[in-house]
mmCIF file with all atom_site columns, C-alpha atoms in Angstrom:
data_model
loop_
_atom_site.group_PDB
_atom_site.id
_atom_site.type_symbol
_atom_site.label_atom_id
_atom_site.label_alt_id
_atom_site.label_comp_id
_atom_site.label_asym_id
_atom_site.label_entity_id
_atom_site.label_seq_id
_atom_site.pdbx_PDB_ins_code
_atom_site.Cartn_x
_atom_site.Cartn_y
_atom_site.Cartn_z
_atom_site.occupancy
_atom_site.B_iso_or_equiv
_atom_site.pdbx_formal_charge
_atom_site.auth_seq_id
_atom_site.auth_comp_id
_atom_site.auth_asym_id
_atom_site.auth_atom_id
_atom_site.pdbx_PDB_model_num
ATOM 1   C CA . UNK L 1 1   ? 110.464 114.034 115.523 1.00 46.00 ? 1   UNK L CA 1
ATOM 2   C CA . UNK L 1 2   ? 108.031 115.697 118.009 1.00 47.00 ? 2   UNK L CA 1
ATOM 3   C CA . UNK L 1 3   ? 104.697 116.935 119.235 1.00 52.00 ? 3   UNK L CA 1
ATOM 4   C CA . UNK L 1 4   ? 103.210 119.357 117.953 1.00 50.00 ? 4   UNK L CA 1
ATOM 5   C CA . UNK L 1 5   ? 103.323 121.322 120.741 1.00 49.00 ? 5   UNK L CA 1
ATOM 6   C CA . UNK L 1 6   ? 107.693 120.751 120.953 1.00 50.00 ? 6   UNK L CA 1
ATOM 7   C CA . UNK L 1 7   ? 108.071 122.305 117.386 1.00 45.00 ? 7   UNK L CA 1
ATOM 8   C CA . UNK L 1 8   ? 106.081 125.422 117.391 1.00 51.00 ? 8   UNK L CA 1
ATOM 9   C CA . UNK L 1 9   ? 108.123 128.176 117.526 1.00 55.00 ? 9   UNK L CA 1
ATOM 10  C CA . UNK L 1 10  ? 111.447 126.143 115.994 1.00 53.00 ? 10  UNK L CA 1
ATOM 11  C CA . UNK L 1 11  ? 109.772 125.792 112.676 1.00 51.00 ? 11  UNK L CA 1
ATOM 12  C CA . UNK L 1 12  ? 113.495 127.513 111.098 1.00 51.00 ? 12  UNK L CA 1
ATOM 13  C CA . UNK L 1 13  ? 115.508 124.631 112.559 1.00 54.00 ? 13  UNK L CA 1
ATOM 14  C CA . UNK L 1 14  ? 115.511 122.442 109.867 1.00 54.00 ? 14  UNK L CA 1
ATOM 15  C CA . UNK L 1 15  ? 112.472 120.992 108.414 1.00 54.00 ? 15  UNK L CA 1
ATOM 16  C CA . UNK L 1 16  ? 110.477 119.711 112.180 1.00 57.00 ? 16  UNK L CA 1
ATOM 17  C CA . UNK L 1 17  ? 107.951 116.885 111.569 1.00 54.00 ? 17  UNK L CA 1
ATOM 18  C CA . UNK L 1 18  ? 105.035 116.752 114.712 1.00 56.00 ? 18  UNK L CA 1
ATOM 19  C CA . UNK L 1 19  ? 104.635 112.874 115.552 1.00 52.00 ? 19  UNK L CA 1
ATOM 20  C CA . UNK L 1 20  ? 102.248 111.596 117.821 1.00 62.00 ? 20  UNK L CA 1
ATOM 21  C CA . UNK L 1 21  ? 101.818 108.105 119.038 1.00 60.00 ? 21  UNK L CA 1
ATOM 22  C CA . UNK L 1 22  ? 98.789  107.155 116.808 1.00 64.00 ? 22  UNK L CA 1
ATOM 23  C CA . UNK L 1 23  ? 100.758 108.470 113.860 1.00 60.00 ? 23  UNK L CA 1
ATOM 24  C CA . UNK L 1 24  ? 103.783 106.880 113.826 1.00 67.00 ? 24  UNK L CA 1
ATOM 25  C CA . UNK L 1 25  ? 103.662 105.500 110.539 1.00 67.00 ? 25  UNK L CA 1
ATOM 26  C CA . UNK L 1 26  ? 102.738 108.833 108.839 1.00 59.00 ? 26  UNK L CA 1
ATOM 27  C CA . UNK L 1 27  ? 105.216 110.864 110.647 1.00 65.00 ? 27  UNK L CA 1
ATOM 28  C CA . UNK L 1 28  ? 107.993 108.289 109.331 1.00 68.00 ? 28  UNK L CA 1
ATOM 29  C CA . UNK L 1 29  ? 106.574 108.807 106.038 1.00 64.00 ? 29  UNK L CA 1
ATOM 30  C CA . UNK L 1 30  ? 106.531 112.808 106.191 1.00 61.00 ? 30  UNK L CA 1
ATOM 31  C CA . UNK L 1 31  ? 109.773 112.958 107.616 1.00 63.00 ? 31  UNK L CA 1
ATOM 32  C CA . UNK L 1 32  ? 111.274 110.824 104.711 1.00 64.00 ? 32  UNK L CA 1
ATOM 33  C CA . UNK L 1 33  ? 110.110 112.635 102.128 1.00 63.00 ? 33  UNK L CA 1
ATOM 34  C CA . UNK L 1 34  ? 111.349 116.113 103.456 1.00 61.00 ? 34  UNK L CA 1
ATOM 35  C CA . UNK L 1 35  ? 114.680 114.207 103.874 1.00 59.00 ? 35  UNK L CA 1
ATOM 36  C CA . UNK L 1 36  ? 114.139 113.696 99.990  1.00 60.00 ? 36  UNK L CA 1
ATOM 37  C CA . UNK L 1 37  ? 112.810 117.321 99.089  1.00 60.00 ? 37  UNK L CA 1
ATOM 38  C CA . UNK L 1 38  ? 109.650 116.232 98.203  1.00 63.00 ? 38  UNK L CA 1
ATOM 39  C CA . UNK L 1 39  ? 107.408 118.693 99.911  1.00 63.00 ? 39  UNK L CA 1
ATOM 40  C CA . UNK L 1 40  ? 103.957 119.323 97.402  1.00 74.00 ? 40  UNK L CA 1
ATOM 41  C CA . UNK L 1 41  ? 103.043 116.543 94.946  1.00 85.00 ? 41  UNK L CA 1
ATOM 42  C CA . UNK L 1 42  ? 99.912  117.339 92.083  1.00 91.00 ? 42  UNK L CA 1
ATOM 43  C CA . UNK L 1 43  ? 98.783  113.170 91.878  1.00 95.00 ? 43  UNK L CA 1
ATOM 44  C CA . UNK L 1 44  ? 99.395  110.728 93.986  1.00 95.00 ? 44  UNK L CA 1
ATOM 45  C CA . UNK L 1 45  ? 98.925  107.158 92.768  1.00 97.00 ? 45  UNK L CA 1
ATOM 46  C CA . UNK L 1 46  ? 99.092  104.208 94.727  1.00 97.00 ? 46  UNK L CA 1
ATOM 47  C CA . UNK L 1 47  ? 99.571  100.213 92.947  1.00 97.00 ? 47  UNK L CA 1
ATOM 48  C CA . UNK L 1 48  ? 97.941  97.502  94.446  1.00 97.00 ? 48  UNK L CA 1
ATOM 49  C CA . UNK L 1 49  ? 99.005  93.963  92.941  1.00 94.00 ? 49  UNK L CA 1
ATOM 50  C CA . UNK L 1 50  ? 96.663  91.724  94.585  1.00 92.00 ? 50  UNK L CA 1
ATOM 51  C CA . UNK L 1 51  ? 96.973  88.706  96.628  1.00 85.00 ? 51  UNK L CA 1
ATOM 52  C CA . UNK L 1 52  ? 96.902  86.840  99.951  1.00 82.00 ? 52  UNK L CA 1
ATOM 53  C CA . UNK L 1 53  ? 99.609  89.292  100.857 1.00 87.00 ? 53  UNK L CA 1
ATOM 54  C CA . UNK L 1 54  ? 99.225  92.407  98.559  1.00 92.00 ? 54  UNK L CA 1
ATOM 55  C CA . UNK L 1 55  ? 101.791 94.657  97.124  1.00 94.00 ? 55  UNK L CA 1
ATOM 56  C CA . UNK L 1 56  ? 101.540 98.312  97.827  1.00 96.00 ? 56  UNK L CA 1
ATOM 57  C CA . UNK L 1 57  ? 103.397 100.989 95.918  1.00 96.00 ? 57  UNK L CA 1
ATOM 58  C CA . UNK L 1 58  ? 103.071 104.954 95.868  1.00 94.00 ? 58  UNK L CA 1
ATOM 59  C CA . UNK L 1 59  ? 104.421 107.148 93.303  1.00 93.00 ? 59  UNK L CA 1
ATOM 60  C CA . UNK L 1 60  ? 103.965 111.434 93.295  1.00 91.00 ? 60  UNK L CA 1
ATOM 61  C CA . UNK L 1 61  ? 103.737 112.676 90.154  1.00 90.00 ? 61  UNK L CA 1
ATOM 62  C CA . UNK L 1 62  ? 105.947 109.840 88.734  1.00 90.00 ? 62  UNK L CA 1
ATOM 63  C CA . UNK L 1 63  ? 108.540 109.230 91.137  1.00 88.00 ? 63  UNK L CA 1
ATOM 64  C CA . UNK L 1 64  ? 108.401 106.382 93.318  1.00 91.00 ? 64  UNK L CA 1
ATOM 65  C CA . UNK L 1 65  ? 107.807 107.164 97.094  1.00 89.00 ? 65  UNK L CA 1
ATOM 66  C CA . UNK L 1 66  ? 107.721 103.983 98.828  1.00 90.00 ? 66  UNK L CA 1
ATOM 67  C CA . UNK L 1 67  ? 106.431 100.546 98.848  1.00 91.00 ? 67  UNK L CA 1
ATOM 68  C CA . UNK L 1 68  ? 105.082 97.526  100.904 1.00 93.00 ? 68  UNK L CA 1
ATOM 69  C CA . UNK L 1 69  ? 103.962 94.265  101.339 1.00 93.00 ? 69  UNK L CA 1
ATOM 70  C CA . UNK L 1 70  ? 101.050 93.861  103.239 1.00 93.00 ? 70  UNK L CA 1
ATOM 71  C CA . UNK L 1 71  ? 100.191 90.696  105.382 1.00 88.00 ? 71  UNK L CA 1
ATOM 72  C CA . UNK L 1 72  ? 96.427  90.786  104.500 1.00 86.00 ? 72  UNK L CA 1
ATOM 73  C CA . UNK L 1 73  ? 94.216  92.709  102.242 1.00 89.00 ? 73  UNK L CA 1
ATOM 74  C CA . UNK L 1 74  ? 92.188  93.576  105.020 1.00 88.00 ? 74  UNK L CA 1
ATOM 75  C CA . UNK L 1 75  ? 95.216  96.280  105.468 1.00 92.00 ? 75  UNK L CA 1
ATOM 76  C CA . UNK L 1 76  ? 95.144  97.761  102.277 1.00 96.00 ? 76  UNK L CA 1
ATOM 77  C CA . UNK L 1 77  ? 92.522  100.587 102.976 1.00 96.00 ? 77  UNK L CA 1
ATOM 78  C CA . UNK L 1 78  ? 94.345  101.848 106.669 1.00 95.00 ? 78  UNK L CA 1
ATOM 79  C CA . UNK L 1 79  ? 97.730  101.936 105.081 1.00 94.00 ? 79  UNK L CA 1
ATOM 80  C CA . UNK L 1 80  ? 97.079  103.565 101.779 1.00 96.00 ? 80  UNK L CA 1
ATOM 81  C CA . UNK L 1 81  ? 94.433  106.376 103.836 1.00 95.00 ? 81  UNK L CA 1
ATOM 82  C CA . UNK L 1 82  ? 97.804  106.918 106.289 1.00 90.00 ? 82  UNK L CA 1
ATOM 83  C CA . UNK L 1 83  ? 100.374 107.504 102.933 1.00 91.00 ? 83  UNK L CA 1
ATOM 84  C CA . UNK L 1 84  ? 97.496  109.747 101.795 1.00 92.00 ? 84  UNK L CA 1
ATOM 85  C CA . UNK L 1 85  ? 97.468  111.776 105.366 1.00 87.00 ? 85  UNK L CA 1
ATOM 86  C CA . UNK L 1 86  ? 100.938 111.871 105.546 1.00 83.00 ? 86  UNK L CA 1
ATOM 87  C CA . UNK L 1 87  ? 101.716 113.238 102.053 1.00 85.00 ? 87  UNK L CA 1
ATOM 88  C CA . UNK L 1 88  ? 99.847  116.327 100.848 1.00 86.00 ? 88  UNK L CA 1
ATOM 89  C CA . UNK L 1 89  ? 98.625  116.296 97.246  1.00 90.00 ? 89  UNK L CA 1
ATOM 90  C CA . UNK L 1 90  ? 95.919  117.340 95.783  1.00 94.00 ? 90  UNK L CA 1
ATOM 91  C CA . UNK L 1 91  ? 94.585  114.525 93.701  1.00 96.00 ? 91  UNK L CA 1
ATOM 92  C CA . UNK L 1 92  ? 94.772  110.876 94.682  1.00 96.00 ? 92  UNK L CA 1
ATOM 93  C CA . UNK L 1 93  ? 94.145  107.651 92.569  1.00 97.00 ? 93  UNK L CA 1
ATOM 94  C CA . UNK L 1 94  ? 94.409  103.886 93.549  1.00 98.00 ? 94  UNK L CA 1
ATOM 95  C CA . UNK L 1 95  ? 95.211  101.212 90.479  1.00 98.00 ? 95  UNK L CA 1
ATOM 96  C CA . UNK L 1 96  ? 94.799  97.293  91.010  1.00 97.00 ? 96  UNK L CA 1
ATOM 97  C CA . UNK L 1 97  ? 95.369  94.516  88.871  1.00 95.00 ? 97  UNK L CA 1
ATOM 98  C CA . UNK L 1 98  ? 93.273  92.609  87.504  1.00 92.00 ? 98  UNK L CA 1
ATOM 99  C CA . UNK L 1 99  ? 94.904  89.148  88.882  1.00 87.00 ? 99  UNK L CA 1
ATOM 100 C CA . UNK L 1 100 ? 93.628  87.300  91.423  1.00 85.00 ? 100 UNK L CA 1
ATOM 101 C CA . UNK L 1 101 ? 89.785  88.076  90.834  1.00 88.00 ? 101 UNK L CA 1
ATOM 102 C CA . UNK L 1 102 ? 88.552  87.037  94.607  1.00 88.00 ? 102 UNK L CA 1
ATOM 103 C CA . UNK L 1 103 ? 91.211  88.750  96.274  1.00 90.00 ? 103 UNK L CA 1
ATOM 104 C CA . UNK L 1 104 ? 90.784  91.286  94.016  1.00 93.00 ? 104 UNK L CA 1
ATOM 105 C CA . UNK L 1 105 ? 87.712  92.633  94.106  1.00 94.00 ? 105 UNK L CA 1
ATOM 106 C CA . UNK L 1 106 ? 87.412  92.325  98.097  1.00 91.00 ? 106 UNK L CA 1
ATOM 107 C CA . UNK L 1 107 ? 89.989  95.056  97.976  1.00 95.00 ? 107 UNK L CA 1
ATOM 108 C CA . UNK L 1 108 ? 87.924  96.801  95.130  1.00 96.00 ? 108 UNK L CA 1
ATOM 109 C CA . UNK L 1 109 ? 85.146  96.941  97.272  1.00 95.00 ? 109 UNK L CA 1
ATOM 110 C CA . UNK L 1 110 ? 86.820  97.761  100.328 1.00 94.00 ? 110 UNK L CA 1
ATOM 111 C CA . UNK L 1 111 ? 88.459  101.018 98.679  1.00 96.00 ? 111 UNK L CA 1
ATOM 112 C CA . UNK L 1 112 ? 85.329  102.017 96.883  1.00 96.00 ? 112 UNK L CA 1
ATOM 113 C CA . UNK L 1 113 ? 83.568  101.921 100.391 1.00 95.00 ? 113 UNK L CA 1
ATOM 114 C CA . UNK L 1 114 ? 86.729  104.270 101.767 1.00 96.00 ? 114 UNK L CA 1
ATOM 115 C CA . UNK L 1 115 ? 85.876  107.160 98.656  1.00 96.00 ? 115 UNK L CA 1
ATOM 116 C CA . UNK L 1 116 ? 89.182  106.369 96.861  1.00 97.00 ? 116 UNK L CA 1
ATOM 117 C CA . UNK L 1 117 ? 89.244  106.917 93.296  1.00 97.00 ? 117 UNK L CA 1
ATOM 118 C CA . UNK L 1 118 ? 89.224  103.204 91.864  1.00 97.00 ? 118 UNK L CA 1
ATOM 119 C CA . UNK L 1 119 ? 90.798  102.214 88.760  1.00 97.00 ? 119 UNK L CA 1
ATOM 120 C CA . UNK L 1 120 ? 91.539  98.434  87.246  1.00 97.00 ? 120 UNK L CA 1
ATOM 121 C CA . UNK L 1 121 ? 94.666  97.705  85.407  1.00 95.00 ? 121 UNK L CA 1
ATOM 122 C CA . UNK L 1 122 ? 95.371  95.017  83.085  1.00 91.00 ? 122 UNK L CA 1
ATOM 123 C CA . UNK L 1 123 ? 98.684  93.612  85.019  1.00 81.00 ? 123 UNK L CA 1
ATOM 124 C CA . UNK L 1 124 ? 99.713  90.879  82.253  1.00 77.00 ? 124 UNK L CA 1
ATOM 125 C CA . UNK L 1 125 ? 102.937 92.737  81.831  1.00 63.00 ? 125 UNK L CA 1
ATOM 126 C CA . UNK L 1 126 ? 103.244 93.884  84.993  1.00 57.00 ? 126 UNK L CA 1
ATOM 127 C CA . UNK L 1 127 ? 104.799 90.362  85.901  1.00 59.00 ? 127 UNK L CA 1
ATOM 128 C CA . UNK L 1 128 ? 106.773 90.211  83.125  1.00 59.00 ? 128 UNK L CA 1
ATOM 129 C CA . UNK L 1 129 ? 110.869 89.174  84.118  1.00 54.00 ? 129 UNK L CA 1
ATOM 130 C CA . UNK L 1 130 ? 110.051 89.249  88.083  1.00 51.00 ? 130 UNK L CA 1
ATOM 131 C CA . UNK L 1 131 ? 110.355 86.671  90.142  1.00 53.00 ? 131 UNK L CA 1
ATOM 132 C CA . UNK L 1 132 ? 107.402 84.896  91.465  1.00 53.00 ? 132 UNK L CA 1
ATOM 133 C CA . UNK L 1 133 ? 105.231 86.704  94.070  1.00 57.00 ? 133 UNK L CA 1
ATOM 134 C CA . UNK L 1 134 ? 107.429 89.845  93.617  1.00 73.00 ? 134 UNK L CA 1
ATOM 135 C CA . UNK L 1 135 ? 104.450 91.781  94.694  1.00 80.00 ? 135 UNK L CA 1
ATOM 136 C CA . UNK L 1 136 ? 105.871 95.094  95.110  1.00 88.00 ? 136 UNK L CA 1
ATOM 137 C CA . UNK L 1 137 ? 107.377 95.820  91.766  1.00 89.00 ? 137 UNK L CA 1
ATOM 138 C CA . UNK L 1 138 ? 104.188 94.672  90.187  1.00 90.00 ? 138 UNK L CA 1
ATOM 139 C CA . UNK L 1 139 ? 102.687 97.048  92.448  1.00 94.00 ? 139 UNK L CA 1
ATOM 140 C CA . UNK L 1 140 ? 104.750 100.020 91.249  1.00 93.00 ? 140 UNK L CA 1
ATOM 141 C CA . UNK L 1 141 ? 104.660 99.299  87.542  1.00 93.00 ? 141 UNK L CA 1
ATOM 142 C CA . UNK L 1 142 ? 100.354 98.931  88.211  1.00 95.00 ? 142 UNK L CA 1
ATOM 143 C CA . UNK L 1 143 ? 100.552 102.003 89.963  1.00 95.00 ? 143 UNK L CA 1
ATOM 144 C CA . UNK L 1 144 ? 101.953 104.010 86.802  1.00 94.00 ? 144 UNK L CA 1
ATOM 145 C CA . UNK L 1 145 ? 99.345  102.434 84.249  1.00 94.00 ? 145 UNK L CA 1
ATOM 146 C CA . UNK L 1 146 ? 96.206  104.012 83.756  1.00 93.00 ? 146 UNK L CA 1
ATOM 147 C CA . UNK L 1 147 ? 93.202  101.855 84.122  1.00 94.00 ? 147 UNK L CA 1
ATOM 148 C CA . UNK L 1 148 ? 89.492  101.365 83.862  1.00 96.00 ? 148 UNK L CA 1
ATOM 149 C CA . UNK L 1 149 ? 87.490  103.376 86.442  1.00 97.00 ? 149 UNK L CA 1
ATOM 150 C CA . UNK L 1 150 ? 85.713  101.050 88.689  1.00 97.00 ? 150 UNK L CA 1
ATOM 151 C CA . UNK L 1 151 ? 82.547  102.705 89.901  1.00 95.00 ? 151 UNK L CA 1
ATOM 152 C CA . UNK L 1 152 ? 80.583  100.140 92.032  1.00 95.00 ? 152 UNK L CA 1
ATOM 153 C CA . UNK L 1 153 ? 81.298  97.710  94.384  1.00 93.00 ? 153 UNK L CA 1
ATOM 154 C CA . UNK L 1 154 ? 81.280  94.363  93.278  1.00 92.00 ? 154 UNK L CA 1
ATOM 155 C CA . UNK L 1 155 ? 78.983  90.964  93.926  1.00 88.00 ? 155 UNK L CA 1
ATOM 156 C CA . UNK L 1 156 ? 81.449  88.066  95.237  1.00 85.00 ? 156 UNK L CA 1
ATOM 157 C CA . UNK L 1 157 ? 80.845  84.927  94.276  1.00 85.00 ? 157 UNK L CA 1
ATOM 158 C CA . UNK L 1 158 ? 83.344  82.252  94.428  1.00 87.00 ? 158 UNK L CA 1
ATOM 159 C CA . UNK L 1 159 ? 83.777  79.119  92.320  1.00 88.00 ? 159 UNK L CA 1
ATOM 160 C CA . UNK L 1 160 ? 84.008  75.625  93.784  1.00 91.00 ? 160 UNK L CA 1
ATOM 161 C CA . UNK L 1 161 ? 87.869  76.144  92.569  1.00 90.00 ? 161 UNK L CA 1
ATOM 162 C CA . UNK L 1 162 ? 88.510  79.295  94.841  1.00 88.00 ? 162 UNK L CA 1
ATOM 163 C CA . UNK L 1 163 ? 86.934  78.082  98.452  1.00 91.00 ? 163 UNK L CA 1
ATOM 164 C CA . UNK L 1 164 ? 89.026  74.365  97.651  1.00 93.00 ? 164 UNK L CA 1
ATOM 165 C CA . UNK L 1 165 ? 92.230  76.987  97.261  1.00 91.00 ? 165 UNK L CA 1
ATOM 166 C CA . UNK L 1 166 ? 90.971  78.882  100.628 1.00 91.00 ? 166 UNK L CA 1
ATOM 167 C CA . UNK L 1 167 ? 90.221  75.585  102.303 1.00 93.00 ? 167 UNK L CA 1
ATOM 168 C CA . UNK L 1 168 ? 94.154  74.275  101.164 1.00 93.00 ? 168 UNK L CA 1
ATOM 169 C CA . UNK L 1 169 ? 94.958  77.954  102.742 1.00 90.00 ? 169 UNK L CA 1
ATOM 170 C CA . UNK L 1 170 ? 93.330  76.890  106.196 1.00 92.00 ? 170 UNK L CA 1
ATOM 171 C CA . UNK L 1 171 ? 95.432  73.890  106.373 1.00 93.00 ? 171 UNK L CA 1
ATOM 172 C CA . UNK L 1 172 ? 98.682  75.444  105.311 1.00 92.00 ? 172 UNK L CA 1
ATOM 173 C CA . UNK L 1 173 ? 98.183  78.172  108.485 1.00 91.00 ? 173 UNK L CA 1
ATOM 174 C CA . UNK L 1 174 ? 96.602  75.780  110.711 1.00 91.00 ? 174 UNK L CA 1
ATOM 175 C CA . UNK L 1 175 ? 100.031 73.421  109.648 1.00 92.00 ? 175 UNK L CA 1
ATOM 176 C CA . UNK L 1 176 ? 97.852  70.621  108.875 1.00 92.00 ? 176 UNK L CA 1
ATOM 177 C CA . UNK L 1 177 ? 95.733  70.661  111.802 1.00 92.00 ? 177 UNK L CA 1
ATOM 178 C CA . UNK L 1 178 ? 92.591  71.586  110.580 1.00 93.00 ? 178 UNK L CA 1
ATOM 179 C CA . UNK L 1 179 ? 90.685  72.414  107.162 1.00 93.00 ? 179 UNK L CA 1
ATOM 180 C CA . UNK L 1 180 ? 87.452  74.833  107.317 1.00 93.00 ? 180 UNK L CA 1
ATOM 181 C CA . UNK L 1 181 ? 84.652  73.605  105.899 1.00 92.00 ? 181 UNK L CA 1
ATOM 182 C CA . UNK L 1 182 ? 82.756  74.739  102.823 1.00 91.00 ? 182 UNK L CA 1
ATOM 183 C CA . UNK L 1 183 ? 80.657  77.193  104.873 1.00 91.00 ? 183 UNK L CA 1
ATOM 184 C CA . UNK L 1 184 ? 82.929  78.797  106.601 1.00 91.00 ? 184 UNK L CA 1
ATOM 185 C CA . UNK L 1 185 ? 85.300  78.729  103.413 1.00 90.00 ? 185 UNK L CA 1
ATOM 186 C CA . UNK L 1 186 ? 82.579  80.794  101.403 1.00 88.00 ? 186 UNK L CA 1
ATOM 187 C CA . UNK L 1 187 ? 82.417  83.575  104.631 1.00 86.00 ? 187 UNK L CA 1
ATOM 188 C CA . UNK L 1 188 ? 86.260  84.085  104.375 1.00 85.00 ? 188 UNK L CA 1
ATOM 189 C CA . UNK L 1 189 ? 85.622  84.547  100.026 1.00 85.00 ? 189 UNK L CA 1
ATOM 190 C CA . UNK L 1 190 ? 83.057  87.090  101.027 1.00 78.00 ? 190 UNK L CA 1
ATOM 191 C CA . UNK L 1 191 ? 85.132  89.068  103.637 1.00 76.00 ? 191 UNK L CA 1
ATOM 192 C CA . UNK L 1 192 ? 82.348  87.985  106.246 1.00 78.00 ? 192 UNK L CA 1
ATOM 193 C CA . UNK L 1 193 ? 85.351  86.150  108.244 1.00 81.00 ? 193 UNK L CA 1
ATOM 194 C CA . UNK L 1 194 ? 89.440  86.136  108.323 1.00 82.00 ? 194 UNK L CA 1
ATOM 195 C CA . UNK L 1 195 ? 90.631  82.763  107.802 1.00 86.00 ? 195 UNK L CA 1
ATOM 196 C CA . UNK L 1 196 ? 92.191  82.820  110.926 1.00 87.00 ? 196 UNK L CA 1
ATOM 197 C CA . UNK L 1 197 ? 88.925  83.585  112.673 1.00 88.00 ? 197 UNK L CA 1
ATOM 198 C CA . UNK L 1 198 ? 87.388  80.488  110.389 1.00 89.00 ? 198 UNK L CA 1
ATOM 199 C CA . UNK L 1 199 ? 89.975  78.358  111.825 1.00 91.00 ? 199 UNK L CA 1
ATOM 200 C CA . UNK L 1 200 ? 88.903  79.226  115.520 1.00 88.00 ? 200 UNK L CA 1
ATOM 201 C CA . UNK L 1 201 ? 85.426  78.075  115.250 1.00 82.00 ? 201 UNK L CA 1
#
């Protein structure tokens, strides 16, 4: 890989990819597919099985390109707008499951604020004969199931059950040192707040 600048004019030796340091990721990704001869792809459809650490997938007109596990759903939006820069398609479409309804529909809203085309899949047999938390395949098998189109963001409103389960969270990071409270439990369900930034005031 190179700049820009280092491959113009040796565009017939081989296939050169320009890389830059703010685009390492996407030059990786480029650079992977021409090893793979895929060069022009009509739909690009990313999975997203959701969680505290989310499984990414991304398929070009069927055919799996890659996939991911993500340490926080904050991540979800950069990586999948750095795929979509890296690979050029014309048409791009972003599937979820519909498990894990918090989680969930934080990254629903997130996407729908970053223009993606939003759709929700049913993901009960997406699961089906994995292993637990085997985020990634259920990522790729939501990724080739059409869903609902999701249109609008969505209102967040946890149940007593879901900041409890984000409170047991803070505890298992903090190893047992400290437990939000209720408060700051309900600003981490609404995306106000990481849970690690909860645990820090």
């Amino acid at each position: 890989m190179a700049t820009e600048l280092e491959i113009l004019g040796r565009e017939d030796e081989g296939y050169p990819v320009a890389a830059s340091l703010d685009d390492i990721e996407g030059a990786l990704e480029r650079a992977m597919l021409h090893l793979r001869g895929v060069h022009r792809i009509r739909e690009l459809a990313f999975g997203i099985d959701p969680g505290p650490r989310p499984g990414v997938a991304w398929m070009g007109d069927g055919v799996l390109l890659g996939m991911a596990q993500l340490e926080h759903i904050e991540g979800v939006v950069d990586h999948i707008r750095t795929i979509e820069q890296a690979i050029e398609h014309k048409v791009s479409k972003v599937r979820i499951g519909n498990g894990a309804p918090l989680l969930r529909d934080h990254i629903i809203n997130d996407c729908i604020a970053a223009n993606f085309w939003m759709e929700e899949v049913n993901e009960a047999k997406t699961s089906k004969g994995l292993l637990r938390h085997n985020h990634v395949v259920s990522a790729v098998r939501i990724a080739m199931l059409r869903g609902r189109r999701v249109w609008e963001q969505r209102s967040i409103t946890p149940t007593e059950g879901q900041l409890k389960e984000i409170q047991r969270r803070s505890r298992t990071i903090s190893n047992g040192r400290k437990t939000i409270s209720a408060e700051l439990a309900l600003a981490v369900a609404r995306g106000e707040l990481l849970i690690e930034e909860a645990l820090s005031e």
